[in-house]
PDB file of C-alpha atoms in Angstrom:
ATOM      1  CA  UNK E  20      25.380  20.036 -46.567  1.00 45.00           C
ATOM      2  CA  UNK E  21      24.083  16.540 -46.903  1.00 47.00           C
ATOM      3  CA  UNK E  22      25.115  15.690 -43.354  1.00 49.00           C
ATOM      4  CA  UNK E  23      23.477  18.830 -42.012  1.00 47.00           C
ATOM      5  CA  UNK E  24      20.275  18.056 -43.849  1.00 45.00           C
ATOM      6  CA  UNK E  25      20.369  14.495 -42.565  1.00 45.00           C
ATOM      7  CA  UNK E  26      20.876  15.684 -38.990  1.00 47.00           C
ATOM      8  CA  UNK E  27      18.034  18.159 -39.232  1.00 44.00           C
ATOM      9  CA  UNK E  28      15.696  15.492 -40.533  1.00 44.00           C
ATOM     10  CA  UNK E  29      16.760  12.904 -37.930  1.00 43.00           C
ATOM     11  CA  UNK E  30      13.995  11.850 -35.527  1.00 45.00           C
ATOM     12  CA  UNK E  31      16.154  12.688 -32.528  1.00 48.00           C
ATOM     13  CA  UNK E  32      15.963  16.376 -33.414  1.00 46.00           C
ATOM     14  CA  UNK E  33      12.205  16.537 -33.879  1.00 47.00           C
ATOM     15  CA  UNK E  34      11.563  16.938 -30.159  1.00 48.00           C
ATOM     16  CA  UNK E  35       9.285  13.914 -30.049  1.00 47.00           C
ATOM     17  CA  UNK E  36       9.738  11.153 -27.510  1.00 50.00           C
ATOM     18  CA  UNK E  37       8.507   7.625 -27.350  1.00 47.00           C
ATOM     19  CA  UNK E  38       6.932   6.801 -24.029  1.00 44.00           C
ATOM     20  CA  UNK E  39       6.329   3.322 -22.748  1.00 52.00           C
ATOM     21  CA  UNK E  40       4.724   1.812 -19.694  1.00 51.00           C
ATOM     22  CA  UNK E  41       7.533   0.242 -17.618  1.00 58.00           C
ATOM     23  CA  UNK E  42       5.259  -2.260 -15.887  1.00 60.00           C
ATOM     24  CA  UNK E  43       4.132  -3.667 -19.231  1.00 63.00           C
ATOM     25  CA  UNK E  44       7.298  -3.354 -21.300  1.00 67.00           C
ATOM     26  CA  UNK E  45       9.602  -4.850 -18.655  1.00 69.00           C
ATOM     27  CA  UNK E  46       7.406  -7.884 -17.997  1.00 71.00           C
ATOM     28  CA  UNK E  47       7.420 -11.228 -19.755  1.00 79.00           C
ATOM     29  CA  UNK E  48       4.319 -12.806 -21.239  1.00 81.00           C
ATOM     30  CA  UNK E  49       3.374 -14.724 -18.081  1.00 87.00           C
ATOM     31  CA  UNK E  50       3.495 -11.559 -15.977  1.00 85.00           C
ATOM     32  CA  UNK E  51       1.463  -9.721 -18.610  1.00 87.00           C
ATOM     33  CA  UNK E  52      -1.218 -12.405 -18.503  1.00 90.00           C
ATOM     34  CA  UNK E  53      -1.267 -12.271 -14.701  1.00 88.00           C
ATOM     35  CA  UNK E  54      -1.463  -8.473 -14.814  1.00 88.00           C
ATOM     36  CA  UNK E  55      -4.412  -8.565 -17.204  1.00 92.00           C
ATOM     37  CA  UNK E  56      -6.195 -11.179 -15.085  1.00 92.00           C
ATOM     38  CA  UNK E  57      -5.569  -9.173 -11.931  1.00 89.00           C
ATOM     39  CA  UNK E  58      -6.824  -5.939 -13.485  1.00 92.00           C
ATOM     40  CA  UNK E  59      -9.943  -7.631 -14.836  1.00 93.00           C
ATOM     41  CA  UNK E  60     -10.716  -9.183 -11.454  1.00 92.00           C
ATOM     42  CA  UNK E  61     -10.130  -5.941  -9.547  1.00 91.00           C
ATOM     43  CA  UNK E  62     -12.175  -3.816 -11.938  1.00 93.00           C
ATOM     44  CA  UNK E  63     -14.958  -6.389 -11.944  1.00 92.00           C
ATOM     45  CA  UNK E  64     -14.995  -6.522  -8.146  1.00 90.00           C
ATOM     46  CA  UNK E  65     -15.045  -2.737  -7.802  1.00 90.00           C
ATOM     47  CA  UNK E  66     -17.790  -2.376 -10.410  1.00 91.00           C
ATOM     48  CA  UNK E  67     -19.882  -5.248  -9.046  1.00 90.00           C
ATOM     49  CA  UNK E  68     -23.139  -3.245  -8.708  1.00 90.00           C
ATOM     50  CA  UNK E  69     -22.922  -2.268 -12.400  1.00 92.00           C
ATOM     51  CA  UNK E  70     -21.442  -5.492 -13.824  1.00 90.00           C
ATOM     52  CA  UNK E  71     -23.610  -8.063 -12.049  1.00 90.00           C
ATOM     53  CA  UNK E  72     -26.782  -8.659 -14.082  1.00 90.00           C
ATOM     54  CA  UNK E  73     -28.878  -9.742 -11.078  1.00 91.00           C
ATOM     55  CA  UNK E  74     -29.173  -9.247  -7.363  1.00 91.00           C
ATOM     56  CA  UNK E  75     -26.819 -11.884  -5.907  1.00 90.00           C
ATOM     57  CA  UNK E  76     -29.349 -12.803  -3.216  1.00 90.00           C
ATOM     58  CA  UNK E  77     -32.475 -12.818  -5.402  1.00 89.00           C
ATOM     59  CA  UNK E  78     -34.080 -16.277  -5.364  1.00 89.00           C
ATOM     60  CA  UNK E  79     -36.141 -17.946  -8.051  1.00 87.00           C
ATOM     61  CA  UNK E  80     -36.988 -21.544  -7.180  1.00 87.00           C
ATOM     62  CA  UNK E  81     -38.497 -22.102 -10.602  1.00 89.00           C
ATOM     63  CA  UNK E  82     -35.015 -21.469 -12.067  1.00 87.00           C
ATOM     64  CA  UNK E  83     -33.005 -23.535  -9.584  1.00 88.00           C
ATOM     65  CA  UNK E  84     -30.066 -25.670 -10.738  1.00 89.00           C
ATOM     66  CA  UNK E  85     -30.069 -24.339 -14.292  1.00 90.00           C
ATOM     67  CA  UNK E  86     -26.803 -25.166 -16.137  1.00 89.00           C
ATOM     68  CA  UNK E  87     -24.479 -22.522 -17.614  1.00 91.00           C
ATOM     69  CA  UNK E  88     -24.605 -21.234 -21.172  1.00 86.00           C
ATOM     70  CA  UNK E  89     -24.145 -23.866 -23.860  1.00 83.00           C
ATOM     71  CA  UNK E  90     -26.022 -26.619 -22.033  1.00 85.00           C
ATOM     72  CA  UNK E  91     -29.576 -27.824 -22.317  1.00 82.00           C
ATOM     73  CA  UNK E  92     -32.039 -26.132 -19.955  1.00 83.00           C
ATOM     74  CA  UNK E  93     -29.887 -22.992 -19.945  1.00 83.00           C
ATOM     75  CA  UNK E  94     -31.883 -19.917 -19.041  1.00 85.00           C
ATOM     76  CA  UNK E  95     -31.151 -16.648 -20.814  1.00 85.00           C
ATOM     77  CA  UNK E  96     -29.027 -14.242 -18.802  1.00 85.00           C
ATOM     78  CA  UNK E  97     -27.734 -16.793 -16.291  1.00 89.00           C
ATOM     79  CA  UNK E  98     -24.333 -17.279 -17.915  1.00 89.00           C
ATOM     80  CA  UNK E  99     -22.805 -19.433 -15.150  1.00 92.00           C
ATOM     81  CA  UNK E 100     -26.072 -21.159 -14.296  1.00 90.00           C
ATOM     82  CA  UNK E 101     -28.041 -20.975 -11.050  1.00 91.00           C
ATOM     83  CA  UNK E 102     -27.613 -22.542  -7.622  1.00 90.00           C
ATOM     84  CA  UNK E 103     -29.958 -24.596  -5.462  1.00 88.00           C
ATOM     85  CA  UNK E 104     -32.098 -21.522  -4.706  1.00 90.00           C
ATOM     86  CA  UNK E 105     -32.206 -20.194  -8.248  1.00 90.00           C
ATOM     87  CA  UNK E 106     -29.677 -17.426  -7.572  1.00 92.00           C
ATOM     88  CA  UNK E 107     -27.454 -16.266 -10.420  1.00 93.00           C
ATOM     89  CA  UNK E 108     -23.985 -17.773  -9.917  1.00 93.00           C
ATOM     90  CA  UNK E 109     -22.313 -15.171 -12.140  1.00 93.00           C
ATOM     91  CA  UNK E 110     -23.623 -12.313  -9.992  1.00 93.00           C
ATOM     92  CA  UNK E 111     -22.722 -14.132  -6.787  1.00 93.00           C
ATOM     93  CA  UNK E 112     -19.192 -14.794  -8.064  1.00 93.00           C
ATOM     94  CA  UNK E 113     -18.711 -11.097  -8.754  1.00 93.00           C
ATOM     95  CA  UNK E 114     -19.944 -10.012  -5.327  1.00 93.00           C
ATOM     96  CA  UNK E 115     -18.148 -12.916  -3.679  1.00 91.00           C
ATOM     97  CA  UNK E 116     -14.914 -11.907  -5.409  1.00 91.00           C
ATOM     98  CA  UNK E 117     -15.229  -8.382  -4.048  1.00 91.00           C
ATOM     99  CA  UNK E 118     -15.754  -9.551  -0.463  1.00 90.00           C
ATOM    100  CA  UNK E 119     -13.112 -12.300  -0.628  1.00 88.00           C
ATOM    101  CA  UNK E 120     -10.550  -9.919  -2.117  1.00 88.00           C
ATOM    102  CA  UNK E 121     -11.294  -7.281   0.521  1.00 89.00           C
ATOM    103  CA  UNK E 122     -11.016  -9.793   3.361  1.00 89.00           C
ATOM    104  CA  UNK E 123      -7.763 -11.279   2.040  1.00 88.00           C
ATOM    105  CA  UNK E 124      -6.220  -7.860   1.418  1.00 90.00           C
ATOM    106  CA  UNK E 125      -7.188  -6.558   4.851  1.00 91.00           C
ATOM    107  CA  UNK E 126      -5.919  -9.711   6.547  1.00 90.00           C
ATOM    108  CA  UNK E 127      -2.613  -9.697   4.649  1.00 90.00           C
ATOM    109  CA  UNK E 128      -1.990  -6.009   5.379  1.00 92.00           C
ATOM    110  CA  UNK E 129      -2.766  -6.413   9.097  1.00 93.00           C
ATOM    111  CA  UNK E 130      -0.498  -9.449   9.322  1.00 91.00           C
ATOM    112  CA  UNK E 131       2.268  -7.561   7.517  1.00 91.00           C
ATOM    113  CA  UNK E 132       2.010  -4.559   9.839  1.00 92.00           C
ATOM    114  CA  UNK E 133       1.978  -6.672  13.008  1.00 92.00           C
ATOM    115  CA  UNK E 134       4.610  -9.209  12.013  1.00 91.00           C
ATOM    116  CA  UNK E 135       6.869  -6.813  10.144  1.00 89.00           C
ATOM    117  CA  UNK E 136       6.914  -4.285  12.970  1.00 89.00           C
ATOM    118  CA  UNK E 137       7.619  -6.917  15.628  1.00 91.00           C
ATOM    119  CA  UNK E 138      10.329  -8.522  13.508  1.00 90.00           C
ATOM    120  CA  UNK E 139      12.007  -5.182  12.845  1.00 86.00           C
ATOM    121  CA  UNK E 140      11.908  -4.219  16.520  1.00 87.00           C
ATOM    122  CA  UNK E 141      13.138  -7.647  17.657  1.00 88.00           C
ATOM    123  CA  UNK E 142      16.073  -7.529  15.260  1.00 85.00           C
ATOM    124  CA  UNK E 143      17.142  -3.997  16.216  1.00 82.00           C
ATOM    125  CA  UNK E 144      16.397  -3.960  19.958  1.00 84.00           C
ATOM    126  CA  UNK E 145      17.389  -7.555  20.710  1.00 82.00           C
ATOM    127  CA  UNK E 146      17.767  -8.775  24.293  1.00 86.00           C
ATOM    128  CA  UNK E 147      14.755  -9.764  26.351  1.00 90.00           C
ATOM    129  CA  UNK E 148      12.347  -8.133  23.931  1.00 90.00           C
ATOM    130  CA  UNK E 149      13.618 -10.323  21.102  1.00 89.00           C
ATOM    131  CA  UNK E 150      13.365 -13.458  23.239  1.00 90.00           C
ATOM    132  CA  UNK E 151       9.766 -12.672  24.183  1.00 92.00           C
ATOM    133  CA  UNK E 152       8.728 -11.978  20.577  1.00 91.00           C
ATOM    134  CA  UNK E 153      10.383 -15.113  19.238  1.00 91.00           C
ATOM    135  CA  UNK E 154       8.789 -17.114  22.050  1.00 91.00           C
ATOM    136  CA  UNK E 155       5.380 -15.904  20.883  1.00 90.00           C
ATOM    137  CA  UNK E 156       6.330 -16.804  17.313  1.00 91.00           C
ATOM    138  CA  UNK E 157       7.269 -20.348  18.367  1.00 89.00           C
ATOM    139  CA  UNK E 158       4.005 -20.702  20.278  1.00 88.00           C
ATOM    140  CA  UNK E 159       2.023 -19.503  17.270  1.00 87.00           C
ATOM    141  CA  UNK E 160       3.771 -21.974  14.983  1.00 86.00           C
ATOM    142  CA  UNK E 161       3.281 -24.866  17.422  1.00 87.00           C
ATOM    143  CA  UNK E 162      -0.507 -24.448  17.501  1.00 85.00           C
ATOM    144  CA  UNK E 163      -2.443 -25.135  14.271  1.00 84.00           C
ATOM    145  CA  UNK E 164      -4.009 -21.851  13.259  1.00 85.00           C
ATOM    146  CA  UNK E 165      -7.268 -23.508  12.268  1.00 81.00           C
ATOM    147  CA  UNK E 166      -7.831 -24.361  15.919  1.00 84.00           C
ATOM    148  CA  UNK E 167      -7.105 -20.771  16.917  1.00 85.00           C
ATOM    149  CA  UNK E 168      -9.524 -19.484  14.295  1.00 85.00           C
ATOM    150  CA  UNK E 169     -12.233 -21.906  15.400  1.00 83.00           C
ATOM    151  CA  UNK E 170     -11.779 -20.828  19.017  1.00 85.00           C
ATOM    152  CA  UNK E 171     -11.976 -17.114  18.176  1.00 86.00           C
ATOM    153  CA  UNK E 172     -15.035 -17.570  15.979  1.00 83.00           C
ATOM    154  CA  UNK E 173     -16.748 -19.768  18.565  1.00 81.00           C
ATOM    155  CA  UNK E 174     -16.227 -17.183  21.319  1.00 83.00           C
ATOM    156  CA  UNK E 175     -16.702 -13.946  19.372  1.00 83.00           C
ATOM    157  CA  UNK E 176     -19.080 -15.005  16.622  1.00 77.00           C
ATOM    158  CA  UNK E 177     -18.834 -14.986  12.836  1.00 74.00           C
ATOM    159  CA  UNK E 178     -19.308 -11.300  12.096  1.00 79.00           C
ATOM    160  CA  UNK E 179     -17.355  -9.528   9.393  1.00 82.00           C
ATOM    161  CA  UNK E 180     -15.204  -7.655  11.924  1.00 84.00           C
ATOM    162  CA  UNK E 181     -14.259 -10.895  13.666  1.00 86.00           C
ATOM    163  CA  UNK E 182     -13.373 -12.476  10.316  1.00 86.00           C
ATOM    164  CA  UNK E 183     -11.019  -9.579   9.537  1.00 87.00           C
ATOM    165  CA  UNK E 184      -9.426 -10.014  12.968  1.00 87.00           C
ATOM    166  CA  UNK E 185      -8.933 -13.752  12.449  1.00 88.00           C
ATOM    167  CA  UNK E 186      -7.497 -13.320   8.957  1.00 89.00           C
ATOM    168  CA  UNK E 187      -5.242 -10.494  10.161  1.00 88.00           C
ATOM    169  CA  UNK E 188      -3.729 -12.618  12.913  1.00 88.00           C
ATOM    170  CA  UNK E 189      -2.977 -15.377  10.416  1.00 89.00           C
ATOM    171  CA  UNK E 190       0.619 -15.462   9.204  1.00 85.00           C
ATOM    172  CA  UNK E 191       2.077 -12.653  11.315  1.00 89.00           C
ATOM    173  CA  UNK E 192       4.697 -15.016  12.771  1.00 89.00           C
ATOM    174  CA  UNK E 193       6.112 -15.694   9.297  1.00 89.00           C
ATOM    175  CA  UNK E 194       6.666 -11.976   8.731  1.00 91.00           C
ATOM    176  CA  UNK E 195       8.316 -11.696  12.128  1.00 92.00           C
ATOM    177  CA  UNK E 196      10.737 -14.556  11.527  1.00 91.00           C
ATOM    178  CA  UNK E 197      11.684 -13.370   8.034  1.00 89.00           C
ATOM    179  CA  UNK E 198      12.151  -9.705   8.947  1.00 89.00           C
ATOM    180  CA  UNK E 199      13.985 -10.472  12.174  1.00 89.00           C
ATOM    181  CA  UNK E 200      16.392 -12.818  10.358  1.00 88.00           C
ATOM    182  CA  UNK E 201      17.088 -10.255   7.631  1.00 86.00           C
ATOM    183  CA  UNK E 202      17.602  -7.479  10.184  1.00 86.00           C
ATOM    184  CA  UNK E 203      20.045  -9.574  12.226  1.00 86.00           C
ATOM    185  CA  UNK E 204      22.037 -10.168   9.066  1.00 85.00           C
ATOM    186  CA  UNK E 205      21.907  -6.596   7.772  1.00 83.00           C
ATOM    187  CA  UNK E 206      22.678  -4.951  11.086  1.00 81.00           C
ATOM    188  CA  UNK E 207      26.227  -6.369  10.867  1.00 79.00           C
ATOM    189  CA  UNK E 208      26.827  -4.992   7.375  1.00 81.00           C
ATOM    190  CA  UNK E 209      29.428  -2.216   6.911  1.00 82.00           C
ATOM    191  CA  UNK E 210      26.942   0.366   5.617  1.00 79.00           C
ATOM    192  CA  UNK E 211      24.827  -0.015   8.769  1.00 77.00           C
ATOM    193  CA  UNK E 212      27.915   0.207  10.972  1.00 77.00           C
ATOM    194  CA  UNK E 213      28.927   3.350   9.095  1.00 82.00           C
ATOM    195  CA  UNK E 214      25.481   4.891   9.598  1.00 77.00           C
ATOM    196  CA  UNK E 215      25.599   4.074  13.298  1.00 76.00           C
ATOM    197  CA  UNK E 216      29.088   5.581  13.586  1.00 78.00           C
ATOM    198  CA  UNK E 217      27.839   8.715  11.838  1.00 79.00           C
ATOM    199  CA  UNK E 218      25.264   9.185  14.595  1.00 76.00           C
ATOM    200  CA  UNK E 219      22.118   7.906  12.835  1.00 74.00           C
ATOM    201  CA  UNK E 220      19.277   7.057  15.184  1.00 75.00           C
ATOM    202  CA  UNK E 221      17.879   3.492  15.298  1.00 72.00           C
ATOM    203  CA  UNK E 222      14.706   4.736  13.591  1.00 75.00           C
ATOM    204  CA  UNK E 223      16.663   6.283  10.722  1.00 78.00           C
ATOM    205  CA  UNK E 224      18.788   3.148  10.356  1.00 77.00           C
ATOM    206  CA  UNK E 225      15.659   1.002  10.239  1.00 76.00           C
ATOM    207  CA  UNK E 226      13.825   3.163   7.704  1.00 74.00           C
ATOM    208  CA  UNK E 227      16.729   4.307   5.571  1.00 78.00           C
ATOM    209  CA  UNK E 228      19.096   1.347   5.484  1.00 75.00           C
ATOM    210  CA  UNK E 229      17.303  -1.815   6.596  1.00 80.00           C
ATOM    211  CA  UNK E 230      13.755  -1.635   5.242  1.00 79.00           C
ATOM    212  CA  UNK E 231      14.794  -1.241   1.565  1.00 78.00           C
ATOM    213  CA  UNK E 232      16.782  -4.462   1.865  1.00 80.00           C
ATOM    214  CA  UNK E 233      13.936  -6.512   3.342  1.00 82.00           C
ATOM    215  CA  UNK E 234      11.291  -5.462   0.815  1.00 80.00           C
ATOM    216  CA  UNK E 235      11.995  -8.446  -1.426  1.00 78.00           C
ATOM    217  CA  UNK E 236      11.278 -11.239   1.117  1.00 82.00           C
ATOM    218  CA  UNK E 237       8.349  -9.246   2.507  1.00 85.00           C
ATOM    219  CA  UNK E 238       6.738  -9.018  -0.945  1.00 81.00           C
ATOM    220  CA  UNK E 239       7.125 -12.756  -1.450  1.00 80.00           C
ATOM    221  CA  UNK E 240       5.640 -13.516   1.962  1.00 84.00           C
ATOM    222  CA  UNK E 241       2.788 -11.048   1.361  1.00 87.00           C
ATOM    223  CA  UNK E 242       1.748 -12.797  -1.850  1.00 83.00           C
ATOM    224  CA  UNK E 243       1.975 -16.205  -0.196  1.00 81.00           C
ATOM    225  CA  UNK E 244       0.000 -14.965   2.794  1.00 87.00           C
ATOM    226  CA  UNK E 245      -2.634 -13.365   0.572  1.00 87.00           C
ATOM    227  CA  UNK E 246      -3.221 -16.624  -1.278  1.00 81.00           C
ATOM    228  CA  UNK E 247      -3.256 -18.613   1.962  1.00 85.00           C
ATOM    229  CA  UNK E 248      -5.796 -16.211   3.463  1.00 87.00           C
ATOM    230  CA  UNK E 249      -8.068 -16.777   0.472  1.00 83.00           C
ATOM    231  CA  UNK E 250      -7.808 -20.520   1.118  1.00 81.00           C
ATOM    232  CA  UNK E 251      -8.339 -20.008   4.867  1.00 84.00           C
ATOM    233  CA  UNK E 252     -11.467 -17.953   4.271  1.00 82.00           C
ATOM    234  CA  UNK E 253     -12.689 -20.667   1.935  1.00 77.00           C
ATOM    235  CA  UNK E 254     -11.982 -23.322   4.570  1.00 79.00           C
ATOM    236  CA  UNK E 255     -13.804 -21.447   7.316  1.00 82.00           C
ATOM    237  CA  UNK E 256     -16.740 -20.769   5.019  1.00 77.00           C
ATOM    238  CA  UNK E 257     -16.695 -24.431   3.978  1.00 72.00           C
ATOM    239  CA  UNK E 258     -17.078 -25.326   7.665  1.00 75.00           C
ATOM    240  CA  UNK E 259     -19.893 -22.803   8.069  1.00 73.00           C
ATOM    241  CA  UNK E 260     -17.827 -20.465  10.275  1.00 76.00           C
ATOM    242  CA  UNK E 261     -17.060 -17.760   7.745  1.00 75.00           C
ATOM    243  CA  UNK E 262     -19.259 -14.929   6.521  1.00 78.00           C
ATOM    244  CA  UNK E 263     -22.806 -16.086   7.078  1.00 78.00           C
ATOM    245  CA  UNK E 264     -25.462 -16.544   4.351  1.00 77.00           C
ATOM    246  CA  UNK E 265     -26.928 -15.072   2.308  1.00 82.00           C
ATOM    247  CA  UNK E 266     -23.793 -12.913   1.858  1.00 83.00           C
ATOM    248  CA  UNK E 267     -21.662 -14.530  -0.819  1.00 84.00           C
ATOM    249  CA  UNK E 268     -17.947 -15.188  -0.654  1.00 86.00           C
ATOM    250  CA  UNK E 269     -16.068 -17.466  -3.011  1.00 87.00           C
ATOM    251  CA  UNK E 270     -15.322 -19.885  -0.190  1.00 83.00           C
ATOM    252  CA  UNK E 271     -18.896 -20.066   1.038  1.00 83.00           C
ATOM    253  CA  UNK E 272     -20.115 -20.728  -2.509  1.00 87.00           C
ATOM    254  CA  UNK E 273     -17.725 -23.669  -2.801  1.00 86.00           C
ATOM    255  CA  UNK E 274     -18.745 -24.938   0.630  1.00 80.00           C
ATOM    256  CA  UNK E 275     -22.470 -24.774  -0.076  1.00 83.00           C
ATOM    257  CA  UNK E 276     -22.132 -26.204  -3.562  1.00 85.00           C
ATOM    258  CA  UNK E 277     -20.252 -29.332  -2.475  1.00 83.00           C
ATOM    259  CA  UNK E 278     -23.540 -31.126  -1.773  1.00 84.00           C
ATOM    260  CA  UNK E 279     -24.590 -30.610  -5.402  1.00 88.00           C
ATOM    261  CA  UNK E 280     -21.246 -31.480  -7.005  1.00 86.00           C
ATOM    262  CA  UNK E 281     -22.426 -34.763  -8.645  1.00 86.00           C
ATOM    263  CA  UNK E 282     -25.537 -33.221 -10.212  1.00 88.00           C
ATOM    264  CA  UNK E 283     -24.663 -29.520 -10.588  1.00 89.00           C
ATOM    265  CA  UNK E 284     -20.856 -29.150 -10.648  1.00 91.00           C
ATOM    266  CA  UNK E 285     -21.029 -25.600 -12.005  1.00 91.00           C
ATOM    267  CA  UNK E 286     -22.059 -24.376  -8.563  1.00 92.00           C
ATOM    268  CA  UNK E 287     -18.569 -25.276  -7.303  1.00 91.00           C
ATOM    269  CA  UNK E 288     -16.495 -24.915 -10.471  1.00 92.00           C
ATOM    270  CA  UNK E 289     -17.351 -21.261 -11.114  1.00 92.00           C
ATOM    271  CA  UNK E 290     -16.212 -19.816  -7.741  1.00 91.00           C
ATOM    272  CA  UNK E 291     -13.309 -22.306  -7.576  1.00 90.00           C
ATOM    273  CA  UNK E 292     -12.051 -21.052 -10.945  1.00 92.00           C
ATOM    274  CA  UNK E 293     -12.241 -17.456  -9.734  1.00 91.00           C
ATOM    275  CA  UNK E 294     -10.207 -18.414  -6.639  1.00 89.00           C
ATOM    276  CA  UNK E 295      -7.646 -20.104  -8.915  1.00 89.00           C
ATOM    277  CA  UNK E 296      -7.331 -17.055 -11.170  1.00 91.00           C
ATOM    278  CA  UNK E 297      -7.028 -14.702  -8.204  1.00 89.00           C
ATOM    279  CA  UNK E 298      -4.288 -16.693  -6.478  1.00 86.00           C
ATOM    280  CA  UNK E 299      -2.452 -17.233  -9.790  1.00 88.00           C
ATOM    281  CA  UNK E 300      -2.366 -13.511 -10.540  1.00 88.00           C
ATOM    282  CA  UNK E 301      -1.222 -12.613  -7.023  1.00 85.00           C
ATOM    283  CA  UNK E 302       1.557 -15.208  -6.991  1.00 82.00           C
ATOM    284  CA  UNK E 303       2.980 -14.317 -10.416  1.00 86.00           C
ATOM    285  CA  UNK E 304       2.810 -10.571  -9.824  1.00 82.00           C
ATOM    286  CA  UNK E 305       4.302 -11.018  -6.362  1.00 77.00           C
ATOM    287  CA  UNK E 306       7.334 -12.845  -7.730  1.00 77.00           C
ATOM    288  CA  UNK E 307       7.793 -10.183 -10.403  1.00 80.00           C
ATOM    289  CA  UNK E 308       7.482  -7.330  -7.908  1.00 74.00           C
ATOM    290  CA  UNK E 309       9.962  -9.136  -5.651  1.00 69.00           C
ATOM    291  CA  UNK E 310      12.575  -9.037  -8.394  1.00 68.00           C
ATOM    292  CA  UNK E 311      11.848  -5.372  -9.136  1.00 68.00           C
ATOM    293  CA  UNK E 312      11.923  -4.314  -5.495  1.00 59.00           C
ATOM    294  CA  UNK E 313      15.134  -6.168  -4.584  1.00 57.00           C
ATOM    295  CA  UNK E 314      17.833  -3.520  -4.334  1.00 51.00           C
ATOM    296  CA  UNK E 315      20.500  -6.216  -4.597  1.00 52.00           C
ATOM    297  CA  UNK E 316      19.223  -7.269  -8.023  1.00 51.00           C
ATOM    298  CA  UNK E 317      18.942  -3.657  -9.220  1.00 51.00           C
ATOM    299  CA  UNK E 318      22.527  -2.939  -8.265  1.00 50.00           C
ATOM    300  CA  UNK E 319      23.912  -5.674 -10.546  1.00 50.00           C
TER     301      UNK E 319
END
């Protein structure tokens, strides 16, 4: 009777379940910090029109070069200070984050689609097609991409569409080399040979048996490429070839603020810190997603 009463009162018989969020519960403290930073940055970028206290392009020369909060001559409401034209740096960082994130994401996705598709096709088809693709990869690697970007921007201009094209072309050869190498290795594995013997089409073999095994290196390369694209956009904006003023990107803010670094360092430090946080979150989350997406690690 006592055992029956104990069993009836046991929590396992109450019908209640304890739910948990796998992304949060399975992550260590560094990944959790990166996840929180990433969520804050994304939400802030998406809600820029409601979060930013001022128009990012509104000028007030009487308020130019005001320091951030906590310093003398701080002006109420301008938490990160103002730039050389009296524009609110906090508002410009928020809008710049949204545009920089969109450009980097679009460029990384385009590079992944181009490079991943060519690498997959080169590894499966082989022959002359593979030689041509790898020849293009070698040519791309041999030429510094900055020169290619400068040439494209000089010929086609510095519009937003051209910037997306330039950033999308960046890094495709790395995807191609990685995916092609993984495919050449996997295509000799017994499970692929068995699928081929069973009559599976090349498309089914690629989607069903090869792609799940190349997700891990692709995720790593995507995070690296994303961070590098942020730096590339900053470099091009630093040279005056990125998105043109008065539109704010994090890179252009750093480039413009370099002339005022000795007297007004906050103009550079604020957007540079946002770039640092963004790349940190992407890198840490990318490594964590790599481990989660690797079917070889899950099978152990």
